[in-house]
Amino acid sequence: GAVVSQHPSWVICKSGTSVKIECRSLDFQATTMFWYRQFPKQSLMLMATSNEGSKATYEQGVEKDKFLINHASLTLSTLTVTSAHPEDSSFYICSARDPRGAGDNQPQHFGDGTRLSIL
Amino acid sequence: AQSVTQPDIHITVSEGASLELRCNYSYGATPYLFWYVQSPGQGLQLLLKYFSGDTLVQGIKGFEAEFKRSQSSFNLRKPSVHWSDAAEYFCAVGARYGGATNKLIFGTGTLLAVQP
Protein backbone atom coordinates (compact mmCIF):
# COMPACT_ATOMS: atom_id res chain seq x y z
CA GLY A 1 0.00 0.00 0.00
CA ALA A 2 0.89 3.65 -0.29
CA VAL A 3 3.43 4.95 2.16
CA VAL A 4 3.12 8.58 1.11
CA SER A 5 -0.26 10.27 0.83
CA GLN A 6 -0.75 13.45 -1.14
CA HIS A 7 -3.90 15.53 -0.95
CA PRO A 8 -5.81 16.78 -2.84
CA SER A 9 -5.33 14.75 -5.99
CA TRP A 10 -6.97 17.37 -8.15
CA VAL A 11 -7.88 20.99 -7.55
CA ILE A 12 -9.39 23.68 -9.74
CA CYS A 13 -9.47 27.24 -8.52
CA LYS A 14 -9.72 30.81 -9.66
CA SER A 15 -6.73 32.95 -10.48
CA GLY A 16 -5.48 34.87 -7.46
CA THR A 17 -6.37 32.31 -4.83
CA SER A 18 -3.91 30.31 -2.76
CA VAL A 19 -3.84 26.54 -2.81
CA LYS A 20 -2.36 24.24 -0.20
CA ILE A 21 -1.15 20.73 -1.02
CA GLU A 22 -0.37 18.23 1.73
CA CYS A 23 2.16 15.44 1.71
CA ARG A 24 2.09 12.87 4.49
CA SER A 25 4.33 9.96 5.26
CA LEU A 26 2.03 7.25 6.53
CA ASP A 27 4.20 4.74 8.32
CA PHE A 28 7.53 6.41 8.85
CA GLN A 29 8.89 9.72 10.05
CA ALA A 30 10.34 11.79 7.26
CA THR A 31 12.75 14.54 8.20
CA THR A 32 13.25 15.24 4.52
CA MET A 33 10.60 15.59 1.86
CA PHE A 34 10.85 16.85 -1.69
CA TRP A 35 8.50 18.78 -3.94
CA TYR A 36 8.57 18.29 -7.71
CA ARG A 37 6.73 19.91 -10.56
CA GLN A 38 5.91 18.10 -13.77
CA PHE A 39 4.73 19.80 -16.93
CA PRO A 40 2.71 17.80 -19.47
CA LYS A 41 4.82 15.20 -21.21
CA GLN A 42 7.94 16.39 -19.43
CA SER A 43 10.10 15.18 -16.62
CA LEU A 44 9.95 15.99 -12.93
CA MET A 45 11.80 19.09 -11.84
CA LEU A 46 12.81 19.41 -8.23
CA MET A 47 11.39 22.58 -6.74
CA ALA A 48 12.59 22.38 -3.17
CA THR A 49 13.77 20.17 -0.36
CA SER A 50 11.62 20.36 2.73
CA ASN A 51 13.42 19.89 6.03
CA GLU A 52 11.51 19.25 9.23
CA GLY A 53 11.93 22.07 11.69
CA SER A 54 13.91 24.33 9.38
CA LYS A 55 13.57 26.34 6.23
CA ALA A 56 13.14 24.64 2.91
CA THR A 57 15.95 24.66 0.37
CA TYR A 58 14.74 25.95 -2.98
CA GLU A 59 16.21 25.14 -6.36
CA GLN A 60 17.48 27.90 -8.54
CA GLY A 61 14.70 29.76 -10.28
CA VAL A 62 11.94 28.71 -7.89
CA GLU A 63 10.25 31.64 -6.17
CA LYS A 64 10.24 31.16 -2.41
CA ASP A 65 7.43 33.61 -1.85
CA LYS A 66 5.33 31.98 -4.53
CA PHE A 67 5.73 28.42 -3.35
CA LEU A 68 5.63 28.34 0.43
CA ILE A 69 6.79 25.12 2.06
CA ASN A 70 6.13 24.18 5.64
CA HIS A 71 7.41 21.00 7.28
CA ALA A 72 6.12 21.41 10.81
CA SER A 73 5.99 17.75 11.77
CA LEU A 74 7.86 14.58 10.95
CA THR A 75 4.99 13.25 8.86
CA LEU A 76 3.65 16.31 7.10
CA SER A 77 4.95 18.81 4.59
CA THR A 78 2.75 21.35 2.84
CA LEU A 79 3.22 23.31 -0.35
CA THR A 80 1.16 26.47 -0.72
CA VAL A 81 0.94 28.07 -4.12
CA THR A 82 0.21 31.69 -3.30
CA SER A 83 -1.81 33.97 -5.56
CA ALA A 84 -1.98 31.26 -8.16
CA HIS A 85 -2.17 32.13 -11.84
CA PRO A 86 -2.80 29.99 -14.92
CA GLU A 87 0.93 29.53 -15.52
CA ASP A 88 1.11 27.75 -12.16
CA SER A 89 -1.14 25.01 -13.49
CA SER A 90 0.83 21.81 -13.36
CA PHE A 91 1.21 18.41 -11.76
CA TYR A 92 2.90 18.64 -8.37
CA ILE A 93 4.43 15.55 -6.78
CA CYS A 94 5.94 15.12 -3.35
CA SER A 95 8.27 12.47 -2.07
CA ALA A 96 9.55 11.53 1.34
CA ARG A 97 12.89 10.00 2.14
CA ASP A 98 12.47 6.82 4.14
CA PRO A 99 15.02 6.80 6.99
CA ARG A 100 14.45 3.21 7.97
CA GLY A 101 17.09 1.84 5.63
CA ALA A 102 20.68 1.54 6.74
CA GLY A 103 23.34 3.75 5.25
CA ASP A 104 22.66 4.53 1.63
CA ASN A 105 19.46 2.54 1.43
CA GLN A 106 17.01 5.33 2.15
CA PRO A 107 14.71 5.47 -0.85
CA GLN A 108 12.27 8.20 -1.73
CA HIS A 109 8.61 7.23 -1.74
CA PHE A 110 6.40 9.31 -3.98
CA GLY A 111 2.88 10.55 -3.53
CA ASP A 112 0.32 10.17 -6.31
CA GLY A 113 0.56 13.82 -7.24
CA THR A 114 -1.78 16.80 -7.33
CA ARG A 115 -3.11 18.17 -10.57
CA LEU A 116 -3.56 21.91 -10.15
CA SER A 117 -5.64 23.84 -12.65
CA ILE A 118 -5.91 27.61 -12.32
CA LEU A 119 -8.71 29.25 -14.28
CA ALA B 1 26.80 18.97 -13.67
CA GLN B 2 24.64 15.95 -13.10
CA SER B 3 22.29 14.99 -15.89
CA VAL B 4 20.30 12.08 -17.22
CA THR B 5 19.51 11.38 -20.86
CA GLN B 6 16.81 9.06 -22.08
CA PRO B 7 17.24 9.06 -25.87
CA ASP B 8 13.92 7.42 -26.67
CA ILE B 9 10.87 9.59 -26.08
CA HIS B 10 8.40 6.97 -27.20
CA ILE B 11 8.71 3.22 -27.77
CA THR B 12 6.13 0.71 -28.97
CA VAL B 13 6.60 -3.01 -28.48
CA SER B 14 4.39 -6.01 -29.00
CA GLU B 15 3.11 -7.90 -26.01
CA GLY B 16 5.49 -10.74 -25.23
CA ALA B 17 8.43 -9.07 -26.91
CA SER B 18 11.57 -8.04 -25.06
CA LEU B 19 12.17 -4.48 -23.98
CA GLU B 20 15.19 -2.29 -23.41
CA LEU B 21 14.93 1.34 -22.34
CA ARG B 22 18.09 3.37 -22.56
CA CYS B 23 19.50 5.69 -19.94
CA ASN B 24 22.78 7.58 -19.90
CA TYR B 25 23.97 9.70 -17.04
CA SER B 26 26.57 12.29 -16.26
CA TYR B 27 27.89 12.34 -12.72
CA GLY B 28 31.23 13.14 -11.18
CA ALA B 29 31.45 10.12 -8.92
CA THR B 30 29.84 6.73 -8.55
CA PRO B 31 26.18 7.49 -8.89
CA TYR B 32 23.04 6.25 -7.28
CA LEU B 33 20.79 5.21 -10.16
CA PHE B 34 17.07 4.56 -10.24
CA TRP B 35 14.28 3.55 -12.56
CA TYR B 36 10.74 4.70 -11.79
CA VAL B 37 7.46 4.00 -13.56
CA GLN B 38 4.56 6.43 -13.74
CA SER B 39 1.02 5.55 -14.77
CA PRO B 40 -1.13 8.38 -16.16
CA GLY B 41 -2.06 10.95 -13.54
CA GLN B 42 -0.22 9.16 -10.78
CA GLY B 43 2.98 9.39 -8.83
CA LEU B 44 6.12 7.38 -9.32
CA GLN B 45 6.79 3.81 -8.33
CA LEU B 46 10.33 2.61 -7.82
CA LEU B 47 11.22 -0.31 -10.08
CA LEU B 48 14.82 -0.80 -9.02
CA LYS B 49 17.94 0.98 -7.88
CA TYR B 50 21.69 0.67 -8.02
CA PHE B 51 23.92 1.85 -5.20
CA SER B 52 26.94 -0.44 -5.34
CA GLY B 53 27.97 -4.05 -5.79
CA ASP B 54 26.55 -6.30 -8.47
CA THR B 55 26.06 -4.24 -11.60
CA LEU B 56 23.01 -6.23 -12.68
CA VAL B 57 20.11 -5.36 -10.42
CA GLN B 58 16.74 -7.01 -10.26
CA GLY B 59 13.58 -5.07 -9.64
CA ILE B 60 9.88 -5.55 -9.33
CA LYS B 61 7.54 -6.71 -12.08
CA GLY B 62 10.28 -8.70 -13.79
CA PHE B 63 12.47 -5.71 -14.66
CA GLU B 64 16.23 -5.62 -14.45
CA ALA B 65 18.88 -3.03 -15.20
CA GLU B 66 22.60 -3.15 -15.77
CA PHE B 67 25.04 -0.48 -14.65
CA LYS B 68 27.89 -0.04 -17.11
CA ARG B 69 30.37 2.48 -15.83
CA SER B 70 32.41 2.52 -19.05
CA GLN B 71 29.35 3.56 -21.01
CA SER B 72 27.75 5.71 -18.29
CA SER B 73 24.60 3.75 -18.86
CA PHE B 74 21.89 2.12 -16.80
CA ASN B 75 19.53 0.49 -19.28
CA LEU B 76 16.28 -1.10 -18.17
CA ARG B 77 15.28 -4.47 -19.58
CA LYS B 78 12.42 -6.91 -19.45
CA PRO B 79 12.41 -10.21 -21.34
CA SER B 80 8.68 -10.32 -22.02
CA VAL B 81 6.46 -7.25 -21.90
CA HIS B 82 2.89 -7.38 -20.64
CA TRP B 83 0.12 -4.99 -21.65
CA SER B 84 0.07 -3.64 -18.09
CA ASP B 85 3.63 -2.39 -18.53
CA ALA B 86 2.40 0.46 -20.72
CA ALA B 87 3.38 3.60 -18.81
CA GLU B 88 6.07 6.25 -18.67
CA TYR B 89 9.48 5.26 -17.39
CA PHE B 90 11.94 7.63 -15.77
CA CYS B 91 15.61 7.09 -15.12
CA ALA B 92 17.10 9.16 -12.32
CA VAL B 93 20.47 9.80 -10.74
CA GLY B 94 20.72 10.57 -7.07
CA ALA B 95 23.23 12.87 -5.51
CA ARG B 96 24.85 11.42 -2.44
CA TYR B 97 24.66 13.60 0.63
CA GLY B 98 25.43 12.59 4.15
CA GLY B 99 25.23 8.91 3.27
CA ALA B 100 21.71 9.13 1.94
CA THR B 101 20.12 9.75 -1.41
CA ASN B 102 19.06 13.31 -1.63
CA LYS B 103 18.38 15.29 -4.72
CA LEU B 104 17.14 13.25 -7.68
CA ILE B 105 17.77 14.33 -11.23
CA PHE B 106 15.31 12.81 -13.65
CA GLY B 107 15.56 12.05 -17.33
CA THR B 108 12.85 13.24 -19.68
CA GLY B 109 11.13 9.89 -19.63
CA THR B 110 10.26 7.20 -22.16
CA LEU B 111 6.64 6.51 -22.93
CA LEU B 112 6.07 2.81 -23.51
CA ALA B 113 3.14 1.60 -25.58
CA VAL B 114 2.34 -2.11 -25.80
CA GLN B 115 0.61 -3.53 -28.84
CA PRO B 116 -1.59 -6.61 -28.47
XYZ file of N, CA, C and O in Angstrom, chain B residues 10-116:
428
model
N 9.569 7.838 -27.077
C 8.404 6.972 -27.199
C 8.836 5.651 -27.830
O 9.557 5.660 -28.836
N 8.398 4.549 -27.232
C 8.713 3.216 -27.768
C 7.445 2.387 -27.784
O 6.648 2.438 -26.833
N 7.264 1.643 -28.865
C 6.126 0.715 -28.969
C 6.663 -0.693 -29.165
O 7.494 -0.924 -30.048
N 6.203 -1.605 -28.345
C 6.605 -3.009 -28.481
C 5.352 -3.873 -28.469
O 4.298 -3.462 -27.978
N 5.485 -5.060 -29.019
C 4.387 -6.013 -29.004
C 4.394 -6.776 -27.689
O 5.462 -7.027 -27.101
N 3.210 -7.134 -27.242
C 3.109 -7.904 -26.012
C 3.873 -9.217 -26.167
O 3.755 -9.894 -27.189
N 4.671 -9.530 -25.171
C 5.487 -10.743 -25.226
C 6.889 -10.506 -25.742
O 7.767 -11.362 -25.555
N 7.107 -9.375 -26.381
C 8.427 -9.069 -26.907
C 9.324 -8.562 -25.779
O 8.862 -8.170 -24.714
N 10.632 -8.564 -26.043
C 11.570 -8.044 -25.057
C 11.636 -6.523 -25.153
O 11.268 -5.920 -26.160
N 12.139 -5.942 -24.072
C 12.171 -4.479 -23.979
C 13.515 -4.026 -23.437
O 14.061 -4.641 -22.520
N 14.033 -2.954 -24.002
C 15.186 -2.291 -23.412
C 14.996 -0.786 -23.520
O 14.808 -0.254 -24.616
N 15.029 -0.114 -22.389
C 14.933 1.342 -22.339
C 16.294 1.888 -21.963
O 16.893 1.475 -20.975
N 16.739 2.869 -22.736
C 18.094 3.372 -22.560
C 18.150 4.546 -21.596
O 17.233 5.372 -21.556
N 19.256 4.599 -20.867
C 19.500 5.693 -19.939
C 20.998 5.941 -19.865
O 21.771 5.012 -19.618
N 21.392 7.180 -20.078
C 22.782 7.577 -19.901
C 22.850 8.706 -18.885
O 21.959 9.550 -18.840
N 23.885 8.710 -18.103
C 23.970 9.705 -17.044
C 25.323 10.408 -17.086
O 26.287 9.913 -17.674
N 25.331 11.553 -16.451
C 26.574 12.290 -16.264
C 26.668 12.631 -14.778
O 25.774 13.295 -14.243
N 27.733 12.123 -14.166
C 27.892 12.341 -12.718
C 29.354 12.227 -12.384
O 30.053 11.405 -12.942
N 29.806 13.054 -11.462
C 31.231 13.140 -11.180
C 31.810 11.987 -10.399
O 33.017 11.778 -10.382
N 30.952 11.221 -9.747
C 31.447 10.115 -8.916
C 30.562 8.902 -9.198
O 29.793 8.888 -10.144
N 30.708 7.893 -8.387
C 29.839 6.730 -8.548
C 28.423 7.129 -8.200
O 28.159 7.601 -7.100
N 27.515 6.965 -9.123
C 26.176 7.493 -8.895
C 25.261 6.511 -8.174
O 25.520 5.317 -8.129
N 24.202 7.044 -7.634
C 23.040 6.248 -7.283
C 22.119 6.328 -8.495
O 21.864 7.411 -8.999
N 21.613 5.227 -8.963
C 20.785 5.208 -10.163
C 19.458 4.522 -9.888
O 19.406 3.532 -9.155
N 18.417 5.040 -10.500
C 17.070 4.559 -10.243
C 16.279 4.467 -11.547
O 16.515 5.215 -12.496
N 15.322 3.570 -11.544
C 14.278 3.552 -12.560
C 12.929 3.609 -11.848
O 12.665 2.837 -10.923
N 12.091 4.553 -12.315
C 10.745 4.698 -11.794
C 9.752 4.513 -12.934
O 10.050 4.803 -14.092
N 8.534 4.103 -12.579
C 7.461 4.000 -13.561
C 6.303 4.866 -13.087
O 6.021 4.962 -11.891
N 5.679 5.544 -14.050
C 4.561 6.431 -13.736
C 3.383 6.093 -14.630
O 3.479 6.184 -15.857
N 2.262 5.734 -14.021
C 1.024 5.547 -14.770
C 0.341 6.901 -14.905
O 0.586 7.794 -14.097
N -0.522 7.069 -15.907
C -1.127 8.381 -16.159
C -1.786 8.977 -14.927
O -2.594 8.326 -14.262
N -1.447 10.224 -14.642
C -2.064 10.946 -13.540
C -1.676 10.473 -12.155
O -2.332 10.844 -11.177
N -0.632 9.689 -12.075
C -0.225 9.158 -10.778
C 1.219 9.496 -10.460
O 1.948 10.048 -11.279
N 1.605 9.175 -9.239
C 2.981 9.392 -8.832
C 3.907 8.338 -9.381
O 3.563 7.591 -10.291
N 5.091 8.278 -8.819
C 6.117 7.384 -9.319
C 6.288 6.175 -8.421
O 6.246 6.287 -7.204
N 6.507 5.044 -9.062
C 6.790 3.812 -8.331
C 8.201 3.370 -8.653
O 8.589 3.314 -9.822
N 8.967 3.050 -7.622
C 10.331 2.610 -7.821
C 10.367 1.194 -8.370
O 9.776 0.285 -7.790
N 11.049 1.024 -9.498
C 11.220 -0.308 -10.078
C 12.468 -0.991 -9.541
O 12.442 -2.175 -9.206
N 13.556 -0.247 -9.509
C 14.818 -0.798 -9.023
C 15.810 0.331 -8.827
O 15.581 1.454 -9.269
N 16.910 -0.021 -8.147
C 17.936 0.983 -7.877
C 19.300 0.312 -7.831
O 19.422 -0.877 -7.556
N 20.317 1.113 -8.124
C 21.693 0.666 -8.017
C 22.443 1.629 -7.100
O 22.462 2.846 -7.337
N 23.078 1.052 -6.089
C 23.919 1.848 -5.203
C 25.371 1.405 -5.317
O 26.277 2.217 -5.421
N 25.578 0.113 -5.256
C 26.939 -0.436 -5.337
C 26.824 -1.935 -5.529
O 25.730 -2.493 -5.522
N 27.968 -2.593 -5.719
C 27.972 -4.047 -5.789
C 27.651 -4.567 -7.178
O 28.078 -3.997 -8.184
N 26.889 -5.639 -7.217
C 26.553 -6.296 -8.473
C 25.946 -5.294 -9.445
O 24.994 -4.591 -9.118
N 26.501 -5.249 -10.639
C 26.055 -4.244 -11.604
C 24.752 -4.609 -12.293
O 24.159 -3.769 -12.971
N 24.309 -5.829 -12.142
C 23.008 -6.235 -12.679
C 22.029 -6.304 -11.510
O 22.189 -7.114 -10.606
N 21.044 -5.443 -11.544
C 20.107 -5.362 -10.422
C 18.730 -5.824 -10.868
O 18.293 -5.533 -11.987
N 18.091 -6.516 -10.003
C 16.741 -7.011 -10.264
C 15.734 -6.110 -9.563
O 15.976 -5.620 -8.459
N 14.611 -5.897 -10.226
C 13.577 -5.070 -9.644
C 12.245 -5.783 -9.590
O 12.157 -6.989 -9.763
N 11.224 -4.990 -9.383
C 9.878 -5.547 -9.330
C 9.323 -5.729 -10.726
O 9.868 -5.180 -11.692
N 8.274 -6.496 -10.830
C 7.540 -6.710 -12.079
C 8.403 -7.322 -13.179
O 8.109 -7.138 -14.363
N 9.464 -8.022 -12.802
C 10.283 -8.702 -13.792
C 11.307 -7.840 -14.505
O 11.919 -8.275 -15.483
N 11.495 -6.619 -14.053
C 12.467 -5.714 -14.662
C 13.861 -5.930 -14.072
O 14.015 -6.311 -12.923
N 14.851 -5.637 -14.896
C 16.235 -5.619 -14.445
C 16.961 -4.479 -15.143
O 16.496 -3.960 -16.164
N 18.083 -4.086 -14.585
C 18.882 -3.030 -15.199
C 20.353 -3.336 -14.947
O 20.714 -3.933 -13.936
N 21.174 -2.900 -15.878
C 22.601 -3.149 -15.773
C 23.375 -1.842 -15.772
O 23.205 -1.006 -16.676
N 24.191 -1.657 -14.764
C 25.038 -0.485 -14.650
C 26.337 -0.758 -15.391
O 27.042 -1.725 -15.084
N 26.639 0.081 -16.372
C 27.894 -0.036 -17.113
C 28.656 1.284 -16.975
O 28.351 2.268 -17.662
N 29.629 1.251 -16.129
C 30.373 2.478 -15.833
C 31.082 2.997 -17.080
O 31.104 4.200 -17.323
N 31.639 2.095 -17.877
C 32.415 2.522 -19.050
C 31.543 3.247 -20.070
O 32.043 4.063 -20.847
N 30.264 2.932 -20.056
C 29.353 3.564 -21.009
C 28.453 4.596 -20.345
O 27.602 5.186 -21.017
N 28.626 4.789 -19.044
C 27.750 5.714 -18.286
C 26.290 5.411 -18.578
O 25.491 6.320 -18.864
N 25.968 4.137 -18.521
C 24.598 3.745 -18.864
C 23.970 2.908 -17.761
O 24.669 2.278 -16.952
N 22.668 2.909 -17.757
C 21.887 2.122 -16.796
C 20.593 1.759 -17.507
O 19.524 2.275 -17.215
N 20.681 0.851 -18.446
C 19.528 0.493 -19.278
C 18.601 -0.481 -18.570
O 19.042 -1.408 -17.882
N 17.335 -0.279 -18.788
C 16.284 -1.103 -18.171
C 15.837 -2.162 -19.164
O 15.627 -1.854 -20.338
N 15.662 -3.386 -18.679
C 15.277 -4.470 -19.581
C 14.167 -5.308 -18.966
O 14.025 -5.394 -17.734
N 13.407 -5.926 -19.864
C 12.416 -6.908 -19.455
C 12.305 -7.921 -20.576
O 12.148 -7.536 -21.740
N 12.390 -9.207 -20.284
C 12.413 -10.210 -21.343
C 11.091 -10.369 -22.075
O 11.089 -10.706 -23.262
N 9.970 -10.119 -21.390
C 8.678 -10.320 -22.025
C 7.700 -9.283 -21.477
O 7.320 -9.329 -20.309
N 7.290 -8.377 -22.329
C 6.458 -7.255 -21.900
C 4.987 -7.659 -21.827
O 4.484 -8.381 -22.701
N 4.324 -7.151 -20.824
C 2.888 -7.376 -20.643
C 2.149 -6.081 -20.933
O 2.707 -4.979 -20.796
N 0.887 -6.193 -21.317
C 0.122 -4.990 -21.652
C 0.093 -3.994 -20.491
O 0.068 -2.782 -20.681
N 0.133 -4.524 -19.269
C 0.065 -3.645 -18.094
C 1.352 -2.853 -17.882
O 1.392 -1.975 -17.003
N 2.383 -3.155 -18.657
C 3.628 -2.393 -18.534
C 3.571 -1.055 -19.259
O 4.492 -0.236 -19.118
N 2.525 -0.810 -20.021
C 2.397 0.463 -20.724
C 2.327 1.595 -19.708
O 1.443 1.620 -18.847
N 3.268 2.510 -19.781
C 3.384 3.604 -18.810
C 4.561 4.472 -19.244
O 5.162 4.252 -20.295
N 4.884 5.435 -18.406
C 6.068 6.247 -18.671
C 7.151 5.842 -17.677
O 6.887 5.649 -16.492
N 8.366 5.739 -18.180
C 9.480 5.262 -17.387
C 10.531 6.365 -17.277
O 10.931 6.964 -18.273
N 10.954 6.588 -16.037
C 11.939 7.631 -15.775
C 13.184 7.033 -15.158
O 13.101 6.273 -14.187
N 14.318 7.411 -15.705
C 15.606 7.092 -15.122
C 16.033 8.300 -14.290
O 15.745 9.450 -14.663
N 16.682 8.056 -13.173
C 17.103 9.159 -12.316
C 18.456 8.858 -11.696
O 18.789 7.707 -11.429
N 19.207 9.916 -11.465
C 20.473 9.802 -10.744
C 20.325 10.569 -9.441
O 19.737 11.645 -9.402
N 20.837 9.970 -8.382
C 20.716 10.572 -7.066
C 22.047 11.079 -6.582
O 23.063 10.384 -6.671
N 22.015 12.304 -6.073
C 23.226 12.868 -5.506
C 23.389 12.341 -4.092
O 22.446 12.327 -3.311
N 24.585 11.909 -3.778
C 24.848 11.415 -2.438
C 25.069 12.602 -1.505
O 25.755 13.536 -1.843
N 24.474 12.533 -0.348
C 24.660 13.598 0.631
C 24.506 13.005 2.006
O 23.454 12.490 2.346
N 25.509 13.075 2.778
C 25.432 12.586 4.149
C 25.091 11.115 4.234
O 24.450 10.679 5.181
N 25.490 10.345 3.227
C 25.228 8.911 3.265
C 23.839 8.530 2.846
O 23.449 7.373 2.934
N 23.071 9.468 2.367
C 21.707 9.133 1.939
C 21.427 9.770 0.592
O 22.022 10.779 0.236
N 20.531 9.173 -0.141
C 20.118 9.747 -1.415
C 19.359 11.025 -1.159
O 18.431 11.046 -0.374
N 19.754 12.057 -1.846
C 19.057 13.307 -1.626
C 18.410 13.764 -2.920
O 17.436 13.203 -3.362
N 18.976 14.701 -3.520
C 18.381 15.286 -4.716
C 18.393 14.292 -5.870
O 19.413 13.673 -6.164
N 17.251 14.124 -6.510
C 17.137 13.249 -7.676
C 17.053 14.092 -8.940
O 16.282 15.041 -9.009
N 17.837 13.706 -9.924
C 17.770 14.335 -11.228
C 17.142 13.333 -12.184
O 17.652 12.222 -12.352
N 16.052 13.720 -12.796
C 15.307 12.808 -13.654
C 15.625 13.033 -15.126
O 15.882 14.156 -15.566
N 15.550 11.949 -15.875
C 15.562 12.055 -17.326
C 14.202 12.526 -17.811
O 13.261 12.692 -17.028
N 14.086 12.706 -19.096
C 12.850 13.245 -19.675
C 11.777 12.185 -19.854
O 10.662 12.501 -20.213
N 12.122 10.944 -19.594
C 11.130 9.888 -19.628
C 10.999 9.216 -20.979
O 11.283 9.804 -22.027
N 10.579 7.962 -20.948
C 10.264 7.200 -22.159
C 8.863 6.646 -22.010
O 8.566 5.943 -21.034
N 8.014 6.989 -22.945
C 6.637 6.509 -22.928
C 6.560 5.183 -23.658
O 6.901 5.096 -24.835
N 6.143 4.156 -22.946
C 6.071 2.809 -23.513
C 4.634 2.474 -23.881
O 3.739 2.550 -23.036
N 4.426 2.114 -25.123
C 3.138 1.601 -25.577
C 3.298 0.124 -25.900
O 4.328 -0.297 -26.431
N 2.292 -0.666 -25.568
C 2.342 -2.105 -25.795
C 1.216 -2.497 -26.744
O 0.038 -2.259 -26.454
N 1.595 -3.076 -27.860
C 0.608 -3.530 -28.844
C 0.169 -4.957 -28.531
O 0.978 -5.776 -28.129
N -1.112 -5.250 -28.727
C -1.589 -6.613 -28.467
C -1.024 -7.604 -29.474
O -0.587 -7.230 -30.550
